[in-house]
mmCIF file of C-alpha atoms in Angstrom:
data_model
loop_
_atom_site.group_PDB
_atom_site.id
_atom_site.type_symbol
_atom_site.label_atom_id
_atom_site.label_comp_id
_atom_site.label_asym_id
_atom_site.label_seq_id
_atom_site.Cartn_x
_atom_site.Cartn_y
_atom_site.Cartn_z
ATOM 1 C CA UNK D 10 0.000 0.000 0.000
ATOM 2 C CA UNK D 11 1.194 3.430 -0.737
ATOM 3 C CA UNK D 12 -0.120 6.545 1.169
ATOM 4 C CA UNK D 13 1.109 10.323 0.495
ATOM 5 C CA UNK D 14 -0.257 13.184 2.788
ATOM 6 C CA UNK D 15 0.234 16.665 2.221
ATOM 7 C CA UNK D 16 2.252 18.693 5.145
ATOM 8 C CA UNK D 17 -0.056 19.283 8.193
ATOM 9 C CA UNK D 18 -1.564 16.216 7.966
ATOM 10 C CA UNK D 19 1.200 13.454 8.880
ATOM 11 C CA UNK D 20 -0.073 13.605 12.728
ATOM 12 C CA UNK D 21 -3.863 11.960 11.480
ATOM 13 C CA UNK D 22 -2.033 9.568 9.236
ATOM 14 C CA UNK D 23 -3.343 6.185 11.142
ATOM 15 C CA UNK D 24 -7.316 7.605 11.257
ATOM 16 C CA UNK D 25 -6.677 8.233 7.682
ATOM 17 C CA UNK D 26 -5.688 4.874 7.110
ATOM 18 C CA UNK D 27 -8.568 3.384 9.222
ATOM 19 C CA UNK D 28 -11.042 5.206 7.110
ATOM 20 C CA UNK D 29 -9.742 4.360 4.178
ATOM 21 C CA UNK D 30 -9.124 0.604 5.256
ATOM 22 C CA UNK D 31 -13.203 -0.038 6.576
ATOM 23 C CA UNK D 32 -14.251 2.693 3.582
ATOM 24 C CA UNK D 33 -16.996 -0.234 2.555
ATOM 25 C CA UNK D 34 -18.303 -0.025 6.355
ATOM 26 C CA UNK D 35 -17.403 3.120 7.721
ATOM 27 C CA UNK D 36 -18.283 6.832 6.587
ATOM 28 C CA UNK D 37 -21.553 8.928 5.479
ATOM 29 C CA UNK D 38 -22.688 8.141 2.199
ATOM 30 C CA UNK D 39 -22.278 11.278 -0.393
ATOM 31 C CA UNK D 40 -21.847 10.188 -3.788
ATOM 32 C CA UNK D 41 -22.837 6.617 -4.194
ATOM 33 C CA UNK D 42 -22.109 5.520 -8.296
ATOM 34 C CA UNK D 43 -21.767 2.799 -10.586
ATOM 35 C CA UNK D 44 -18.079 3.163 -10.634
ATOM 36 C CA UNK D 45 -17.030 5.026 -8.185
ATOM 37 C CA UNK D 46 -17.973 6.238 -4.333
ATOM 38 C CA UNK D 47 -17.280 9.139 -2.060
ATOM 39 C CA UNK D 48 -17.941 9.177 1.760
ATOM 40 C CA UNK D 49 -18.211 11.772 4.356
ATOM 41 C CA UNK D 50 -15.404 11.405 7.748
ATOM 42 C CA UNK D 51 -14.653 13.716 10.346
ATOM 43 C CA UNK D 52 -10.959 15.171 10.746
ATOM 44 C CA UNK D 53 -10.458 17.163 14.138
ATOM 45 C CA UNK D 54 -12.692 19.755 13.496
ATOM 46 C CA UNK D 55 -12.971 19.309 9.945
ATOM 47 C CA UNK D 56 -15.286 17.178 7.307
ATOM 48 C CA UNK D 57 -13.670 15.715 4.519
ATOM 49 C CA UNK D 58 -14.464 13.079 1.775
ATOM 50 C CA UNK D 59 -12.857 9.897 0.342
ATOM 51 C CA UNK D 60 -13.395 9.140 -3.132
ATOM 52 C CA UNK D 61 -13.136 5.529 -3.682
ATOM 53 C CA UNK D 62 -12.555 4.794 -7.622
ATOM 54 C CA UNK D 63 -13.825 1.836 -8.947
ATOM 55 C CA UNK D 64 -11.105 -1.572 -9.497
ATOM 56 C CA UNK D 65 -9.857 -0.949 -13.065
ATOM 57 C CA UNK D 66 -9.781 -4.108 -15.383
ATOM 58 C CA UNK D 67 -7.080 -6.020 -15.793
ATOM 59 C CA UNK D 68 -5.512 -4.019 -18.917
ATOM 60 C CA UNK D 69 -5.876 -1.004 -16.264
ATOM 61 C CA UNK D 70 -4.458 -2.785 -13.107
ATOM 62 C CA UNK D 71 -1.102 -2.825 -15.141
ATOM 63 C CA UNK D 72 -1.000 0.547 -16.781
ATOM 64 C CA UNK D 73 -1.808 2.005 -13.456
ATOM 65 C CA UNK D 74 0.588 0.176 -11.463
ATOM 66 C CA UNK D 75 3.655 0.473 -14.360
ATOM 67 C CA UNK D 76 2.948 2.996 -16.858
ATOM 68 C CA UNK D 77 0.254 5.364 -15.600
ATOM 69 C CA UNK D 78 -0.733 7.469 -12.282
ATOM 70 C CA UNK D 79 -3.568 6.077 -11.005
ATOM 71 C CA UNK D 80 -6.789 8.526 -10.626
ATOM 72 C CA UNK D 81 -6.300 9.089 -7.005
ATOM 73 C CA UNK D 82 -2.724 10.104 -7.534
ATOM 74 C CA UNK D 83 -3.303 12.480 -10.923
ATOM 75 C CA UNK D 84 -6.102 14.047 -8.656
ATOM 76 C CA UNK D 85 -3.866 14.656 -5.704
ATOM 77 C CA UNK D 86 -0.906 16.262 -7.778
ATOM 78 C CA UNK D 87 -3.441 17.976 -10.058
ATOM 79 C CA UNK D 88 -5.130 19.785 -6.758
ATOM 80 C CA UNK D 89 -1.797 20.919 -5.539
ATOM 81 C CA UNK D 90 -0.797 22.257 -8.682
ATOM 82 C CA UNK D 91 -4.116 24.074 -9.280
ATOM 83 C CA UNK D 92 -3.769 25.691 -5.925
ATOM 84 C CA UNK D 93 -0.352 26.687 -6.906
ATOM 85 C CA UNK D 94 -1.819 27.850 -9.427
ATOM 86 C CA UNK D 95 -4.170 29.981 -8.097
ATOM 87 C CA UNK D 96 -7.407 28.323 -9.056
ATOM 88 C CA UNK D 97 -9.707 27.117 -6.494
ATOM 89 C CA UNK D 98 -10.455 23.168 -5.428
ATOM 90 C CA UNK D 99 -11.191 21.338 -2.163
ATOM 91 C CA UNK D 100 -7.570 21.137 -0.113
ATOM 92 C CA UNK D 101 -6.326 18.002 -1.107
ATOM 93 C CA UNK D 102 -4.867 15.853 1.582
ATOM 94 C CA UNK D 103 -3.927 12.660 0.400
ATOM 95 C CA UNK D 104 -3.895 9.527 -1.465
ATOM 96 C CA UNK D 105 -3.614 6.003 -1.257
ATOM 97 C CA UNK D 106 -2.857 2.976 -3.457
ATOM 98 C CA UNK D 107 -3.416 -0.916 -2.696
ATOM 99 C CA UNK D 108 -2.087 -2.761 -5.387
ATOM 100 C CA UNK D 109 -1.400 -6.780 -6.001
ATOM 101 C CA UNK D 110 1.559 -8.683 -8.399
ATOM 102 C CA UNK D 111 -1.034 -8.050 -10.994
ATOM 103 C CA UNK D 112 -1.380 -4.638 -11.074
ATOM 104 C CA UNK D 113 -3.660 -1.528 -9.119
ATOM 105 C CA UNK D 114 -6.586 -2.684 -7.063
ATOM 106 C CA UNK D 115 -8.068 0.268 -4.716
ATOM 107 C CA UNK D 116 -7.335 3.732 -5.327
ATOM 108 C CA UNK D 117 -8.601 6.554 -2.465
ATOM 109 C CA UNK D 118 -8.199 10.411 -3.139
ATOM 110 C CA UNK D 119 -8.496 12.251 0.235
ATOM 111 C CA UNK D 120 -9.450 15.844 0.379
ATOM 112 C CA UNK D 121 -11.343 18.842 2.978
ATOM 113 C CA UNK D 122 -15.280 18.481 2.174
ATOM 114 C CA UNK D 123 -16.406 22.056 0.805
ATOM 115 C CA UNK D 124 -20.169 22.994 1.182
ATOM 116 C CA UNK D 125 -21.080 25.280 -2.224
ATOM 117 C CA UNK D 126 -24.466 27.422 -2.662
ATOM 118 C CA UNK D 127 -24.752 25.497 -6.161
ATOM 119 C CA UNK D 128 -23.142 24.022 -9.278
ATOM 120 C CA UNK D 129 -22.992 25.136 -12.951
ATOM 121 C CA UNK D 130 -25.974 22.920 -13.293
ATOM 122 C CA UNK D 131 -28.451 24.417 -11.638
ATOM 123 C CA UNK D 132 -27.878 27.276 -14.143
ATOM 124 C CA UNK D 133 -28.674 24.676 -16.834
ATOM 125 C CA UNK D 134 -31.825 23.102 -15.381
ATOM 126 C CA UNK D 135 -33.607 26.079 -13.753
ATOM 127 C CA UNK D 136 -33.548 29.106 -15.964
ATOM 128 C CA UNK D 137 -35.131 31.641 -13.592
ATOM 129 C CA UNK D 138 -32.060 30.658 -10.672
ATOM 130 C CA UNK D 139 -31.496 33.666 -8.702
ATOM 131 C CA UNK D 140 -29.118 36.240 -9.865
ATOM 132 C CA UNK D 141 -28.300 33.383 -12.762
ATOM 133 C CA UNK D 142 -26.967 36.104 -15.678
ATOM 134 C CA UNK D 143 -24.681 37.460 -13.500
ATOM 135 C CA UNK D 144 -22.959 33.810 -11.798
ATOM 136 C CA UNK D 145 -22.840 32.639 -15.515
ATOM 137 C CA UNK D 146 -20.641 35.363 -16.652
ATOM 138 C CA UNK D 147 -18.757 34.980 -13.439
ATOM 139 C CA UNK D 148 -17.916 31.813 -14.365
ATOM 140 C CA UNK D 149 -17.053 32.316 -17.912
ATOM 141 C CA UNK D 150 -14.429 34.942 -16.735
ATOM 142 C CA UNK D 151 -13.130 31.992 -14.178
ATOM 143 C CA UNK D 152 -13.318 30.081 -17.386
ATOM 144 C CA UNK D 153 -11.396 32.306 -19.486
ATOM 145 C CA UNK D 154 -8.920 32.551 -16.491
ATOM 146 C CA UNK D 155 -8.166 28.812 -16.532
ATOM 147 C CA UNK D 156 -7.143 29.101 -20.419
ATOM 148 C CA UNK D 157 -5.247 32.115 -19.664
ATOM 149 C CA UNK D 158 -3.177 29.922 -17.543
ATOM 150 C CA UNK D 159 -3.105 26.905 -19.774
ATOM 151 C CA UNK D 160 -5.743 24.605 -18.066
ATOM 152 C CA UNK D 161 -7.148 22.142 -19.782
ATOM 153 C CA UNK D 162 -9.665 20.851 -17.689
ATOM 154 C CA UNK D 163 -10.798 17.978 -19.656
ATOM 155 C CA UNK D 164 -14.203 16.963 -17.188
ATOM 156 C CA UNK D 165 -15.374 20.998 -17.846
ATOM 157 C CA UNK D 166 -19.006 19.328 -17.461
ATOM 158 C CA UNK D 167 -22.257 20.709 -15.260
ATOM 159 C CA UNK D 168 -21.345 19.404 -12.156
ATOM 160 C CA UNK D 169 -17.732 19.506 -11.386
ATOM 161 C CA UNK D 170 -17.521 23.019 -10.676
ATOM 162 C CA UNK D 171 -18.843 23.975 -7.008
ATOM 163 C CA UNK D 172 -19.727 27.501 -6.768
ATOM 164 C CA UNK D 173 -19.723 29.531 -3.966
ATOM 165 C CA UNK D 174 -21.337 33.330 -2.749
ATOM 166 C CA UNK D 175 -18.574 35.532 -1.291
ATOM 167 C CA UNK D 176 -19.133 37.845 1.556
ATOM 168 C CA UNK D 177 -18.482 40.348 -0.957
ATOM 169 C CA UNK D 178 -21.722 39.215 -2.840
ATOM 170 C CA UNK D 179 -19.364 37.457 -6.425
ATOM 171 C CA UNK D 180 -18.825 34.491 -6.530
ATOM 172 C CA UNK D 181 -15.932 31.361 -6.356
ATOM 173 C CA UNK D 182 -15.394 28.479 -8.144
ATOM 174 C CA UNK D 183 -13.698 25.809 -7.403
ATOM 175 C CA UNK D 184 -12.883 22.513 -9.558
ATOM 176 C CA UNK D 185 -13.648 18.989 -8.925
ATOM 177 C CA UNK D 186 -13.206 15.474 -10.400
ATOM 178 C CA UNK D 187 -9.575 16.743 -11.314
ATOM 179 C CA UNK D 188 -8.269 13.183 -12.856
ATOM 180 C CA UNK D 189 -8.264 14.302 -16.455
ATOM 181 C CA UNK D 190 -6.651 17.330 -16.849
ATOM 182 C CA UNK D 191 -3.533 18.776 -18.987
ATOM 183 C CA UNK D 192 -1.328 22.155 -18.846
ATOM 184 C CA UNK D 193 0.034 23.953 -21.532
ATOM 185 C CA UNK D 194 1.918 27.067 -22.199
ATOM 186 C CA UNK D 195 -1.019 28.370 -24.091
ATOM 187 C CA UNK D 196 -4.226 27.124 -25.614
ATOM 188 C CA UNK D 197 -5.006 27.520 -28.900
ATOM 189 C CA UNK D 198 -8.938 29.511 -29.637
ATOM 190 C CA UNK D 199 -10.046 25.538 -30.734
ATOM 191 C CA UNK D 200 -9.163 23.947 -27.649
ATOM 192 C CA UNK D 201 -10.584 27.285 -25.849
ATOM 193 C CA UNK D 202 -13.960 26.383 -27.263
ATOM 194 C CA UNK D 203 -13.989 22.618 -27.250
ATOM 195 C CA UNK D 204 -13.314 23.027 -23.358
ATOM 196 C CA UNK D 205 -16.372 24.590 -23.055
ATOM 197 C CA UNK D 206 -18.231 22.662 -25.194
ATOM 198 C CA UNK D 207 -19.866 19.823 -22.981
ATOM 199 C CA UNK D 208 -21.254 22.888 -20.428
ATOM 200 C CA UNK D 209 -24.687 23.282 -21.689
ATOM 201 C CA UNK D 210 -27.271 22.155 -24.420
ATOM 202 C CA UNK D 211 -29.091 25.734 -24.122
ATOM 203 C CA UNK D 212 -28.287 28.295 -27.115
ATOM 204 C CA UNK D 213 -28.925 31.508 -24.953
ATOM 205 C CA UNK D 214 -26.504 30.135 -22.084
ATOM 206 C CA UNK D 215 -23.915 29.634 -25.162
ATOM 207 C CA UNK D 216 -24.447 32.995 -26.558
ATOM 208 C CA UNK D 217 -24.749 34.898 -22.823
ATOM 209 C CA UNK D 218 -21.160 32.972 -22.508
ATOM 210 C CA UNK D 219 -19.888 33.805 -25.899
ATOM 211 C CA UNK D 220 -20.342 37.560 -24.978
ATOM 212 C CA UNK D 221 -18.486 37.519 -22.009
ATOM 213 C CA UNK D 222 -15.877 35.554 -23.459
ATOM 214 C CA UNK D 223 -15.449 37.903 -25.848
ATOM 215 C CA UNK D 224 -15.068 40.602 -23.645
ATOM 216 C CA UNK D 225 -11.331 38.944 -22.366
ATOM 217 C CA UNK D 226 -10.274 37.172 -25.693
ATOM 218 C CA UNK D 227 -9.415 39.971 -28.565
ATOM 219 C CA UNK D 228 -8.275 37.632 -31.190
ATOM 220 C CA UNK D 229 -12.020 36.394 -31.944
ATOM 221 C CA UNK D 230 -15.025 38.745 -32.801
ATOM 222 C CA UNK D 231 -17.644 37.874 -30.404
ATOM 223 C CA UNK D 232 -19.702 36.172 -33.691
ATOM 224 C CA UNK D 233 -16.776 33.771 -34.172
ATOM 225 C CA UNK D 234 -16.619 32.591 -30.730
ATOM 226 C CA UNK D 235 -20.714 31.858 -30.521
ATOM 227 C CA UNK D 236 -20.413 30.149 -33.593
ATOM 228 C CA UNK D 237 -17.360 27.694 -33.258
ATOM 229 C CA UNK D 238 -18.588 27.318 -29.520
ATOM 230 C CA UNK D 239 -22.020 26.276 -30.627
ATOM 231 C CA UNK D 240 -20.644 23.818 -32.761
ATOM 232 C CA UNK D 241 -18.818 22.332 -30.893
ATOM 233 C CA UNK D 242 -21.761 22.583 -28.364
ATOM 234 C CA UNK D 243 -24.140 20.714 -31.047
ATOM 235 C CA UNK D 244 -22.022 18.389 -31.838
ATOM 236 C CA UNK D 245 -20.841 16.815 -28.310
ATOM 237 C CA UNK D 246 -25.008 16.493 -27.864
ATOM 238 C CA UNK D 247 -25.393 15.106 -30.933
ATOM 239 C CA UNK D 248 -22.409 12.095 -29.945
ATOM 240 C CA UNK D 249 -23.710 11.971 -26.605
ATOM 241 C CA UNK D 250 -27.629 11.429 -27.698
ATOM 242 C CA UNK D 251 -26.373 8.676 -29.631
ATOM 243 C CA UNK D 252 -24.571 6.773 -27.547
ATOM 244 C CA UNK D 253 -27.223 6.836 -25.172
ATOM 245 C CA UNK D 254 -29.761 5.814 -28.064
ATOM 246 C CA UNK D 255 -27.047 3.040 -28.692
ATOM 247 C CA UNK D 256 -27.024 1.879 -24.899
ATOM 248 C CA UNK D 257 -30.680 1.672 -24.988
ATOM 249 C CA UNK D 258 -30.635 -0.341 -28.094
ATOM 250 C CA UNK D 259 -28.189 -2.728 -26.275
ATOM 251 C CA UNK D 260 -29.758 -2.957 -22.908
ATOM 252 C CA UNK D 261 -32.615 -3.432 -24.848
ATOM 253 C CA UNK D 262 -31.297 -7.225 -27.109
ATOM 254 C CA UNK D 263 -29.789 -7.959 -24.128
ATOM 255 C CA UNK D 264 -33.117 -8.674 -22.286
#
């Protein structure tokens, strides 16, 4: 087994290892999946969660063990760099690994539980949300800022952002589900727009977004970035209609 804490938290190291040793038995449910699970402890005076990620197949067992990070690990470093960074996500505190001869079994990603007023998807799914214009072009500046800065945050979907109301009435954001992600010098106005692409199905949350964008990046008129964005948009709905028209189908023969 392999576990790495971040500094401040070597002194809880054996609770840390309890929880994540009776994680089937032990903890309040929070996220309960197909593939994987997160759980609610308690940490001196804190709450935090442990995400649990599902056994990979045997293919996956090896690359994660020999080639490859495992999830828990990419989201670990990839917290501590976006904090680094300056970009906002639950304080990571650790991670842990059990592996066998074959390859990775268990994989546990460790960080503080943060309570948020919402998530980008309540913008999606009720259109009158309080104050909704404004927190949408709040987070298309926090958006813009992650480009600026080379993220490529590759699970930009509806409910991996948590957002937050400051005492200053804006807003935060801060990223979860931070296993795929890449950084780059710079990011090209393509990979700009296919970030954002999986965010929303609605054409006046594209276009509201478009015209903020626009407001930050020059090198685009604000027609050009609408356009490829709702593209892009229309076309990851498009794939993802299918495939679930294609999982019916197969659930469906399989009866």
């Amino acid at each position: 087994m392999i576990l790495r804490l971040n500094r401040g938290y070597e002194k809880f190291e054996n609770i840390l290892l309890e929880y994540i040793r009776f994680f089937d038995t032990k903890g309040e449910n929070f996220v309960i999946g197909q593939r994987n699970q997160i759980k609610l402890f308690d940490l001196d005076d804190k709450k935090i969660n442990i995400k649990s990620f599902k056994v990979p197949h045997l293919i996956n067992k090896i690359a994660y063990k020999y080639f490859r990070k495992s999830k828990a690990k990419r989201s670990f470093e990839f917290a501590n760099k976006l904090l680094e960074l300056g970009v906002g996500t639950p304080k990571p505190i650790a991670f842990a690994e059990f592996s066998s001869i074959v390859g990775l079994e268990k994989s546990f990603y460790v960080s503080e539980q943060l309570e948020c007023d919402l998530t980008y998807r309540e913008l999606v799914e009720i259109p009158d949300f309080p104050d909704r214009d404004n927190i949408l072009r709040q987070f298309t500046k926090f958006s813009f800022d992650l480009h600026e800065k080379g993220i490529e945050f590759l699970d930009h979907s509806p409910g991996n952002t948590l957002i937050k109301k400051n005492a200053s009435g804006n807003y935060d954001f801060f990223l979860v589900d931070l296993n795929r992600m890449e950084f780059h010098d710079s990011m090209s106005f393509e990979m700009r727009m296919k970030n954002l692409c999986r965010l929303t199905p609605l054409e006046e949350m594209v276009a509201t977004m478009s015209n903020e964008y626009a407001k930050y990046y020059k090198s685009e008129s604000e027609k050009k970035i609408f356009e490829t964005l709702w593209k892009y948009t229309s076309d990851f709905q498009e794939k993802f209609y299918r495939k679930k028209r294609l999982k019916k189908k197969l659930k469906f023969w399989k009866k």
